[in-house]
mmCIF file of C-alpha atoms and ligand atoms in Angstrom:
data_model
loop_
_atom_site.group_PDB
_atom_site.id
_atom_site.type_symbol
_atom_site.label_atom_id
_atom_site.label_comp_id
_atom_site.label_asym_id
_atom_site.label_seq_id
_atom_site.Cartn_x
_atom_site.Cartn_y
_atom_site.Cartn_z
ATOM 1 C CA MET P 178 -25.211 -12.179 0.971
ATOM 2 C CA THR P 179 -25.312 -13.267 4.617
ATOM 3 C CA THR P 180 -25.765 -9.795 6.206
ATOM 4 C CA THR P 181 -29.439 -8.921 6.411
ATOM 5 C CA ASN P 182 -29.422 -5.710 8.479
ATOM 6 C CA ALA P 183 -26.574 -3.920 6.736
ATOM 7 C CA PRO P 184 -27.119 -0.158 6.137
ATOM 8 C CA SER P 185 -27.979 0.739 2.525
ATOM 9 C CA PHE P 186 -24.540 2.307 1.868
ATOM 10 C CA SER P 187 -22.820 -0.847 3.155
ATOM 11 C CA LYS P 188 -20.215 -2.252 0.771
ATOM 12 C CA VAL P 189 -18.340 -5.535 0.774
ATOM 13 C CA VAL P 190 -14.706 -4.549 1.264
ATOM 14 C CA LEU P 191 -11.691 -6.853 0.936
ATOM 15 C CA ILE P 192 -8.476 -5.491 2.478
ATOM 16 C CA THR P 193 -5.163 -7.311 2.053
ATOM 17 C CA GLY P 194 -2.903 -7.242 5.112
ATOM 18 C CA GLY P 195 -5.487 -6.723 7.838
ATOM 19 C CA THR P 196 -3.346 -7.971 10.722
ATOM 20 C CA SER P 197 -1.470 -4.799 11.618
ATOM 21 C CA GLY P 198 -0.811 -1.143 10.907
ATOM 22 C CA LEU P 199 -2.816 0.654 8.241
ATOM 23 C CA GLY P 200 -4.705 -2.484 7.173
ATOM 24 C CA ARG P 201 -5.968 -3.270 10.650
ATOM 25 C CA SER P 202 -7.050 0.350 11.155
ATOM 26 C CA MET P 203 -8.931 0.224 7.854
ATOM 27 C CA CYS P 204 -10.675 -3.016 8.913
ATOM 28 C CA GLU P 205 -11.751 -1.426 12.211
ATOM 29 C CA ARG P 206 -12.763 1.956 10.763
ATOM 30 C CA LEU P 207 -14.651 0.568 7.746
ATOM 31 C CA ALA P 208 -16.462 -2.032 9.863
ATOM 32 C CA ALA P 209 -17.440 0.737 12.321
ATOM 33 C CA THR P 210 -18.728 2.757 9.347
ATOM 34 C CA GLY P 211 -21.123 -0.082 8.510
ATOM 35 C CA HIS P 212 -19.282 -1.919 5.740
ATOM 36 C CA ARG P 213 -18.958 -5.677 5.541
ATOM 37 C CA VAL P 214 -15.194 -6.079 5.865
ATOM 38 C CA TYR P 215 -12.833 -8.954 5.074
ATOM 39 C CA GLY P 216 -9.202 -8.489 6.098
ATOM 40 C CA THR P 217 -6.454 -10.963 5.267
ATOM 41 C CA GLY P 218 -3.457 -12.409 7.095
ATOM 42 C CA ARG P 219 -0.919 -15.076 6.246
ATOM 43 C CA GLN P 220 -1.361 -16.807 9.622
ATOM 44 C CA VAL P 221 -5.150 -16.893 9.435
ATOM 45 C CA LYS P 222 -6.713 -20.300 8.662
ATOM 46 C CA GLY P 223 -9.666 -20.194 6.264
ATOM 47 C CA LEU P 224 -12.363 -17.696 7.263
ATOM 48 C CA GLU P 225 -12.434 -16.378 10.834
ATOM 49 C CA THR P 226 -15.083 -14.022 12.174
ATOM 50 C CA LEU P 227 -14.001 -11.425 14.727
ATOM 51 C CA ASN P 228 -16.417 -9.062 16.497
ATOM 52 C CA ALA P 229 -16.777 -6.478 13.776
ATOM 53 C CA TYR P 230 -15.197 -8.010 10.660
ATOM 54 C CA HIS P 231 -13.920 -11.195 9.068
ATOM 55 C CA MET P 232 -10.370 -12.375 8.418
ATOM 56 C CA VAL P 233 -9.292 -14.663 5.586
ATOM 57 C CA GLY P 234 -6.012 -16.585 5.249
ATOM 58 C CA MET P 235 -4.024 -15.361 2.248
ATOM 59 C CA ASP P 236 -0.514 -14.717 0.972
ATOM 60 C CA VAL P 237 -0.344 -12.208 -1.909
ATOM 61 C CA THR P 238 2.773 -13.890 -3.307
ATOM 62 C CA ASP P 239 0.882 -17.161 -3.871
ATOM 63 C CA THR P 240 -1.610 -17.169 -6.763
ATOM 64 C CA ALA P 241 -3.513 -20.240 -5.513
ATOM 65 C CA SER P 242 -3.878 -18.676 -2.054
ATOM 66 C CA VAL P 243 -5.119 -15.376 -3.571
ATOM 67 C CA ASN P 244 -7.679 -17.137 -5.770
ATOM 68 C CA ALA P 245 -8.903 -19.301 -2.871
ATOM 69 C CA ALA P 246 -9.311 -16.267 -0.555
ATOM 70 C CA VAL P 247 -11.233 -14.256 -3.161
ATOM 71 C CA ALA P 248 -13.471 -17.277 -3.872
ATOM 72 C CA LEU P 249 -14.142 -17.636 -0.142
ATOM 73 C CA VAL P 250 -15.206 -13.990 0.184
ATOM 74 C CA LEU P 251 -17.400 -14.197 -2.917
ATOM 75 C CA GLN P 252 -19.020 -17.331 -1.559
ATOM 76 C CA ASP P 253 -19.639 -15.737 1.847
ATOM 77 C CA ALA P 254 -20.676 -12.228 0.792
ATOM 78 C CA GLY P 255 -21.917 -12.754 -2.775
ATOM 79 C CA ARG P 256 -19.919 -9.838 -4.168
ATOM 80 C CA ILE P 257 -16.826 -7.657 -3.658
ATOM 81 C CA ASP P 258 -17.478 -3.930 -4.038
ATOM 82 C CA VAL P 259 -14.115 -2.630 -2.900
ATOM 83 C CA LEU P 260 -10.646 -4.186 -3.042
ATOM 84 C CA ILE P 261 -7.945 -2.446 -1.024
ATOM 85 C CA ASN P 262 -4.445 -3.629 -1.943
ATOM 86 C CA ASN P 263 -2.727 -2.722 1.290
ATOM 87 C CA ALA P 264 -0.386 -5.659 2.077
ATOM 88 C CA GLY P 265 3.159 -4.511 1.529
ATOM 89 C CA LEU P 266 6.786 -4.793 2.527
ATOM 90 C CA GLY P 267 9.494 -2.217 3.065
ATOM 91 C CA ILE P 268 13.092 -2.723 1.968
ATOM 92 C CA GLN P 269 16.262 -0.823 2.782
ATOM 93 C CA GLY P 270 19.830 -1.056 1.552
ATOM 94 C CA PRO P 271 22.148 0.390 -1.097
ATOM 95 C CA VAL P 272 20.954 -0.573 -4.587
ATOM 96 C CA GLU P 273 24.386 -2.130 -5.262
ATOM 97 C CA ASP P 274 24.057 -4.434 -2.233
ATOM 98 C CA ILE P 275 20.496 -5.658 -2.865
ATOM 99 C CA ASP P 276 20.657 -9.025 -4.589
ATOM 100 C CA PRO P 277 18.025 -9.852 -7.223
ATOM 101 C CA GLU P 278 16.287 -12.421 -4.971
ATOM 102 C CA LEU P 279 15.682 -9.792 -2.274
ATOM 103 C CA ALA P 280 14.512 -7.293 -4.898
ATOM 104 C CA HIS P 281 12.138 -9.913 -6.293
ATOM 105 C CA GLN P 282 10.655 -10.506 -2.820
ATOM 106 C CA VAL P 283 9.605 -6.858 -2.503
ATOM 107 C CA MET P 284 8.329 -6.596 -6.080
ATOM 108 C CA ASN P 285 6.463 -9.877 -5.649
ATOM 109 C CA THR P 286 4.645 -8.524 -2.583
ATOM 110 C CA ASN P 287 4.180 -4.859 -3.554
ATOM 111 C CA VAL P 288 3.516 -5.145 -7.311
ATOM 112 C CA TYR P 289 2.754 -8.714 -8.399
ATOM 113 C CA GLY P 290 0.706 -9.237 -5.213
ATOM 114 C CA PRO P 291 -1.783 -6.437 -6.058
ATOM 115 C CA HIS P 292 -1.730 -7.648 -9.678
ATOM 116 C CA ARG P 293 -2.748 -11.177 -8.532
ATOM 117 C CA MET P 294 -5.504 -9.671 -6.373
ATOM 118 C CA MET P 295 -6.831 -7.453 -9.166
ATOM 119 C CA ARG P 296 -6.898 -10.358 -11.610
ATOM 120 C CA ALA P 297 -8.827 -12.406 -9.042
ATOM 121 C CA VAL P 298 -11.521 -9.797 -8.269
ATOM 122 C CA LEU P 299 -11.982 -8.175 -11.684
ATOM 123 C CA PRO P 300 -14.203 -10.888 -13.201
ATOM 124 C CA ALA P 301 -16.705 -10.462 -10.338
ATOM 125 C CA MET P 302 -16.536 -6.649 -10.531
ATOM 126 C CA ARG P 303 -17.032 -6.710 -14.304
ATOM 127 C CA ALA P 304 -20.045 -9.004 -13.898
ATOM 128 C CA GLN P 305 -21.512 -6.596 -11.298
ATOM 129 C CA GLY P 306 -20.790 -3.614 -13.531
ATOM 130 C CA SER P 307 -19.218 -1.789 -10.573
ATOM 131 C CA GLY P 308 -16.290 -1.833 -8.179
ATOM 132 C CA VAL P 309 -13.552 0.251 -6.629
ATOM 133 C CA ILE P 310 -9.903 -0.822 -6.399
ATOM 134 C CA ILE P 311 -7.787 1.192 -3.993
ATOM 135 C CA ASN P 312 -4.054 0.603 -4.262
ATOM 136 C CA ILE P 313 -2.001 1.662 -1.257
ATOM 137 C CA SER P 314 1.148 3.110 -2.733
ATOM 138 C CA SER P 315 3.422 5.548 -0.889
ATOM 139 C CA ILE P 316 4.566 9.139 -1.127
ATOM 140 C CA ALA P 317 7.943 7.407 -1.765
ATOM 141 C CA ALA P 318 6.625 6.443 -5.216
ATOM 142 C CA ASN P 319 7.331 10.019 -6.320
ATOM 143 C CA PHE P 320 11.071 9.939 -5.580
ATOM 144 C CA GLY P 321 14.039 7.593 -5.765
ATOM 145 C CA LEU P 322 14.764 7.687 -2.038
ATOM 146 C CA PRO P 323 18.373 6.931 -1.072
ATOM 147 C CA TYR P 324 18.836 3.381 0.261
ATOM 148 C CA ARG P 325 15.165 2.625 -0.345
ATOM 149 C CA GLY P 326 15.420 2.388 -4.115
ATOM 150 C CA PHE P 327 13.487 -0.845 -4.481
ATOM 151 C CA TYR P 328 10.702 0.390 -2.187
ATOM 152 C CA SER P 329 10.320 3.557 -4.294
ATOM 153 C CA ALA P 330 10.527 1.456 -7.467
ATOM 154 C CA SER P 331 7.872 -1.016 -6.292
ATOM 155 C CA LYS P 332 5.418 1.741 -5.381
ATOM 156 C CA ALA P 333 6.102 3.714 -8.576
ATOM 157 C CA ALA P 334 5.424 0.511 -10.549
ATOM 158 C CA LEU P 335 2.166 0.022 -8.661
ATOM 159 C CA ASP P 336 1.139 3.610 -9.497
ATOM 160 C CA ARG P 337 1.729 3.146 -13.223
ATOM 161 C CA LEU P 338 -0.097 -0.194 -13.164
ATOM 162 C CA SER P 339 -3.080 1.471 -11.433
ATOM 163 C CA GLU P 340 -3.094 4.285 -13.968
ATOM 164 C CA ALA P 341 -3.101 1.862 -16.907
ATOM 165 C CA LEU P 342 -5.712 -0.436 -15.365
ATOM 166 C CA SER P 343 -7.979 2.523 -14.673
ATOM 167 C CA THR P 344 -8.109 3.347 -18.387
ATOM 168 C CA GLU P 345 -8.977 -0.278 -19.172
ATOM 169 C CA VAL P 346 -11.741 -0.900 -16.626
ATOM 170 C CA ALA P 347 -13.583 2.451 -16.478
ATOM 171 C CA ARG P 348 -15.859 1.105 -19.263
ATOM 172 C CA PHE P 349 -17.009 -1.641 -16.866
ATOM 173 C CA GLY P 350 -17.967 0.835 -14.138
ATOM 174 C CA ILE P 351 -14.812 0.079 -12.121
ATOM 175 C CA GLN P 352 -12.795 2.885 -10.534
ATOM 176 C CA VAL P 353 -9.111 2.575 -9.662
ATOM 177 C CA VAL P 354 -7.666 4.850 -6.992
ATOM 178 C CA THR P 355 -4.068 5.311 -5.850
ATOM 179 C CA VAL P 356 -3.424 6.370 -2.256
ATOM 180 C CA GLN P 357 0.052 7.648 -1.364
ATOM 181 C CA PRO P 358 0.490 7.810 2.417
ATOM 182 C CA GLY P 359 3.328 9.701 4.072
ATOM 183 C CA GLU P 360 4.776 8.143 7.228
ATOM 184 C CA PHE P 361 2.427 6.472 9.714
ATOM 185 C CA ASN P 362 3.081 4.688 12.975
ATOM 186 C CA THR P 363 3.037 0.971 12.007
ATOM 187 C CA ASN P 364 5.352 -2.066 11.948
ATOM 188 C CA ILE P 365 6.626 -1.321 8.455
ATOM 189 C CA ALA P 366 10.063 -0.067 9.549
ATOM 190 C CA THR P 367 10.881 -3.102 11.724
ATOM 191 C CA ALA P 368 9.627 -5.519 9.063
ATOM 192 C CA ARG P 369 11.747 -3.926 6.273
ATOM 193 C CA LEU P 370 13.856 -6.389 4.232
ATOM 194 C CA ARG P 371 17.599 -5.760 4.447
ATOM 195 C CA PRO P 372 20.646 -7.099 2.579
ATOM 196 C CA LYS P 373 22.760 -9.629 4.526
ATOM 197 C CA GLN P 374 25.726 -7.303 4.208
ATOM 198 C CA VAL P 375 26.266 -3.651 3.415
ATOM 199 C CA SER P 376 29.549 -3.020 1.622
ATOM 200 C CA GLU P 377 32.242 -0.898 3.237
ATOM 201 C CA ALA P 378 31.978 1.776 0.519
ATOM 202 C CA HIS P 379 28.273 2.390 1.112
ATOM 203 C CA ARG P 380 28.172 1.944 4.888
ATOM 204 C CA PRO P 381 28.720 5.584 6.034
ATOM 205 C CA GLY P 382 26.066 7.019 3.692
ATOM 206 C CA TYR P 383 23.656 4.188 4.426
ATOM 207 C CA GLU P 384 24.012 4.370 8.206
ATOM 208 C CA LYS P 385 23.571 8.147 8.247
ATOM 209 C CA ALA P 386 20.469 7.967 6.033
ATOM 210 C CA MET P 387 18.942 5.244 8.224
ATOM 211 C CA GLU P 388 19.633 7.374 11.305
ATOM 212 C CA VAL P 389 17.800 10.329 9.700
ATOM 213 C CA LEU P 390 14.951 8.057 8.640
ATOM 214 C CA GLY P 391 14.694 6.439 12.095
ATOM 215 C CA GLY P 392 14.560 9.838 13.776
ATOM 216 C CA SER P 393 11.753 11.049 11.542
ATOM 217 C CA MET P 394 9.020 12.583 13.650
ATOM 218 C CA HIS P 395 6.417 11.795 11.022
ATOM 219 C CA TYR P 396 6.200 8.191 12.181
ATOM 220 C CA SER P 397 3.914 9.297 14.994
ATOM 221 C CA ARG P 398 0.851 9.710 12.733
ATOM 222 C CA ASP P 399 -2.099 7.583 13.756
ATOM 223 C CA PRO P 400 -3.083 4.965 11.102
ATOM 224 C CA ASP P 401 -6.750 5.779 11.761
ATOM 225 C CA GLU P 402 -6.203 9.148 10.011
ATOM 226 C CA LEU P 403 -5.541 7.226 6.796
ATOM 227 C CA ALA P 404 -8.430 4.834 7.449
ATOM 228 C CA ARG P 405 -10.801 7.839 7.637
ATOM 229 C CA VAL P 406 -9.581 9.049 4.236
ATOM 230 C CA ILE P 407 -10.217 5.564 2.827
ATOM 231 C CA ALA P 408 -13.767 5.650 4.257
ATOM 232 C CA ARG P 409 -14.340 8.985 2.460
ATOM 233 C CA ILE P 410 -12.976 7.587 -0.826
ATOM 234 C CA ILE P 411 -15.364 4.620 -0.594
ATOM 235 C CA ALA P 412 -18.282 6.967 0.095
ATOM 236 C CA SER P 413 -17.406 9.211 -2.843
ATOM 237 C CA PRO P 414 -19.319 8.641 -6.092
ATOM 238 C CA ARG P 415 -16.395 10.037 -8.109
ATOM 239 C CA PRO P 416 -13.107 9.465 -6.272
ATOM 240 C CA ARG P 417 -9.954 11.162 -7.539
ATOM 241 C CA THR P 418 -7.248 9.099 -9.266
ATOM 242 C CA VAL P 419 -4.596 9.911 -6.624
ATOM 243 C CA TYR P 420 -4.791 10.885 -2.940
ATOM 244 C CA ARG P 421 -1.652 12.060 -1.120
ATOM 245 C CA VAL P 422 -2.105 11.620 2.613
ATOM 246 C CA ALA P 423 1.098 13.287 3.765
ATOM 247 C CA GLU P 424 2.043 16.517 5.417
ATOM 248 C CA GLY P 425 4.828 19.105 5.590
ATOM 249 C CA VAL P 426 8.048 18.440 3.741
ATOM 250 C CA GLN P 427 6.814 15.101 2.367
ATOM 251 C CA LYS P 428 3.890 16.620 0.498
ATOM 252 C CA MET P 429 5.831 19.758 -0.451
ATOM 253 C CA SER P 430 8.588 17.621 -2.004
ATOM 254 C CA VAL P 431 6.188 16.284 -4.637
ATOM 255 C CA LEU P 432 5.578 19.843 -5.811
ATOM 256 C CA LEU P 433 9.265 20.797 -5.561
ATOM 257 C CA LYS P 434 10.230 17.842 -7.731
ATOM 258 C CA LYS P 435 7.912 19.146 -10.445
ATOM 259 C CA LEU P 436 9.276 22.701 -10.197
ATOM 260 C CA LEU P 437 13.025 22.318 -9.623
ATOM 261 C CA PRO P 438 15.680 21.237 -12.127
ATOM 262 C CA GLY P 439 16.453 17.519 -11.618
ATOM 263 C CA ARG P 440 19.969 17.906 -10.171
ATOM 264 C CA MET P 441 18.851 20.650 -7.801
ATOM 265 C CA PHE P 442 16.092 18.423 -6.427
ATOM 266 C CA GLU P 443 18.553 15.529 -6.133
ATOM 267 C CA ARG P 444 20.975 17.713 -4.120
ATOM 268 C CA MET P 445 18.116 18.646 -1.802
ATOM 269 C CA VAL P 446 17.299 14.963 -1.205
ATOM 270 C CA ARG P 447 20.954 14.080 -0.609
ATOM 271 C CA LYS P 448 21.363 16.959 1.832
ATOM 272 C CA HIS P 449 18.297 15.821 3.789
ATOM 273 C CA TYR P 450 19.811 12.376 4.367
ATOM 274 C CA GLU P 451 23.441 13.478 4.996
HETATM 275 N N1 NAP T 176 3.412 2.982 7.538
HETATM 276 C C1 NAP T 176 3.797 3.877 6.672
HETATM 277 O O1 NAP T 176 4.405 4.889 7.037
HETATM 278 C C2 NAP T 176 3.481 3.688 5.206
HETATM 279 C C3 NAP T 176 3.726 4.757 4.340
HETATM 280 C C4 NAP T 176 3.442 4.614 2.989
HETATM 281 C C5 NAP T 176 2.892 3.441 2.515
HETATM 282 N N2 NAP T 176 2.674 2.399 3.369
HETATM 283 C C6 NAP T 176 2.117 1.174 2.799
HETATM 284 O O2 NAP T 176 0.986 0.780 3.551
HETATM 285 C C7 NAP T 176 0.798 -0.631 3.470
HETATM 286 C C8 NAP T 176 0.609 -1.199 4.856
HETATM 287 O O3 NAP T 176 1.825 -1.052 5.583
HETATM 288 P P1 NAP T 176 1.873 -0.855 7.160
HETATM 289 O O4 NAP T 176 2.651 0.381 7.396
HETATM 290 O O5 NAP T 176 0.559 -1.010 7.775
HETATM 291 O O6 NAP T 176 2.853 -2.079 7.526
HETATM 292 P P2 NAP T 176 2.721 -3.294 8.542
HETATM 293 O O7 NAP T 176 2.215 -2.844 9.860
HETATM 294 O O8 NAP T 176 4.072 -3.959 8.479
HETATM 295 O O9 NAP T 176 1.626 -4.234 7.857
HETATM 296 C C9 NAP T 176 1.907 -4.940 6.682
HETATM 297 C C10 NAP T 176 0.723 -5.862 6.378
HETATM 298 O O10 NAP T 176 1.008 -6.515 5.132
HETATM 299 C C11 NAP T 176 0.785 -7.893 5.289
HETATM 300 N N3 NAP T 176 1.657 -8.671 4.410
HETATM 301 C C12 NAP T 176 2.999 -8.573 4.255
HETATM 302 N N4 NAP T 176 3.430 -9.484 3.351
HETATM 303 C C13 NAP T 176 2.323 -10.142 2.920
HETATM 304 C C14 NAP T 176 2.088 -11.176 2.001
HETATM 305 N N5 NAP T 176 3.098 -11.773 1.319
HETATM 306 N N6 NAP T 176 0.829 -11.619 1.808
HETATM 307 C C15 NAP T 176 -0.199 -11.078 2.493
HETATM 308 N N7 NAP T 176 -0.065 -10.097 3.396
HETATM 309 C C16 NAP T 176 1.193 -9.641 3.609
HETATM 310 C C17 NAP T 176 1.049 -8.193 6.759
HETATM 311 O O11 NAP T 176 0.291 -9.332 7.117
HETATM 312 P P3 NAP T 176 0.882 -10.674 7.799
HETATM 313 O O12 NAP T 176 0.216 -10.775 9.130
HETATM 314 O O13 NAP T 176 0.438 -11.744 6.878
HETATM 315 O O14 NAP T 176 2.377 -10.506 7.893
HETATM 316 C C18 NAP T 176 0.508 -6.936 7.432
HETATM 317 O O15 NAP T 176 -0.877 -7.064 7.681
HETATM 318 C C19 NAP T 176 2.040 -1.160 2.725
HETATM 319 O O16 NAP T 176 1.701 -1.382 1.375
HETATM 320 C C20 NAP T 176 3.040 -0.038 2.854
HETATM 321 O O17 NAP T 176 3.981 -0.039 1.819
HETATM 322 C C21 NAP T 176 2.964 2.493 4.694
#
């Protein structure tokens, strides 16, 4: 390991998608906490060292690129204690108008991407006999949100994958944690994938729902709030399986979904977006 004066609690942390939003905040916050941090970005070439942390070039949809980035971090730091699967894409559009190629793009980034990363780091974590994998899901994983069906589906799939993996790797001293953020102020909305065309039949409902979504006040939350929660998870000897970092109606809706009859909850969701 190349760091000689690292504090004793310092961990080697690899964060996918460190160029903006939640990932960049995590890089900054965890580096400031004393961890040895490696963020990733698709435009980064090889290994770059910034003031407080490192950046590695990597695309989660490309297995060779994932394996090369993980190998580079292992070579530089000697170990990976924490993997944070943060890189992700949003998608919007009526389910009927999303073609399979577009759907595959979001699943490839949000589900198969973390899967590639976990496969790449697990051998090293198993050999160490320790490790923490934090998968950044979304509060949207709990509901089929109108006109964001594939986003909800991708995050729900990631949650189930995390749950299953956790049962498989606990015996190796590896902990898997799911984090479901509510809405934070990042680039995710502008970067959302969209269908080329929205059909006439779906346009009124879609446009209204997007207007409601765009006007959501929750987008003002500072990404550093989430980064602080991540720092606490890393410091915890026994982290929970799921953390919901949301407030107000978003958090309450998870409980309501458990309590209300299915159609009643569905009507509530529809009413919110109409
Ligand atoms: N913001 C929210 O309200 C919110 C709420 C719930 C969950 N989340 C989740 O939080 C995570 C971070 O989102 P964000 O809000 O911070 O969005 P963001 O600002 O758009 O950042 C997305 C990050 O993902 C990276 N990325 C995208 N596609 C990639 C790929 N194929 N390979 C490698 N990296 C890729 C981007 O890096 P490049 O520089 O390479 O493009 C960027 O660093 C996502 O998983 C998102 O679903 C966000």
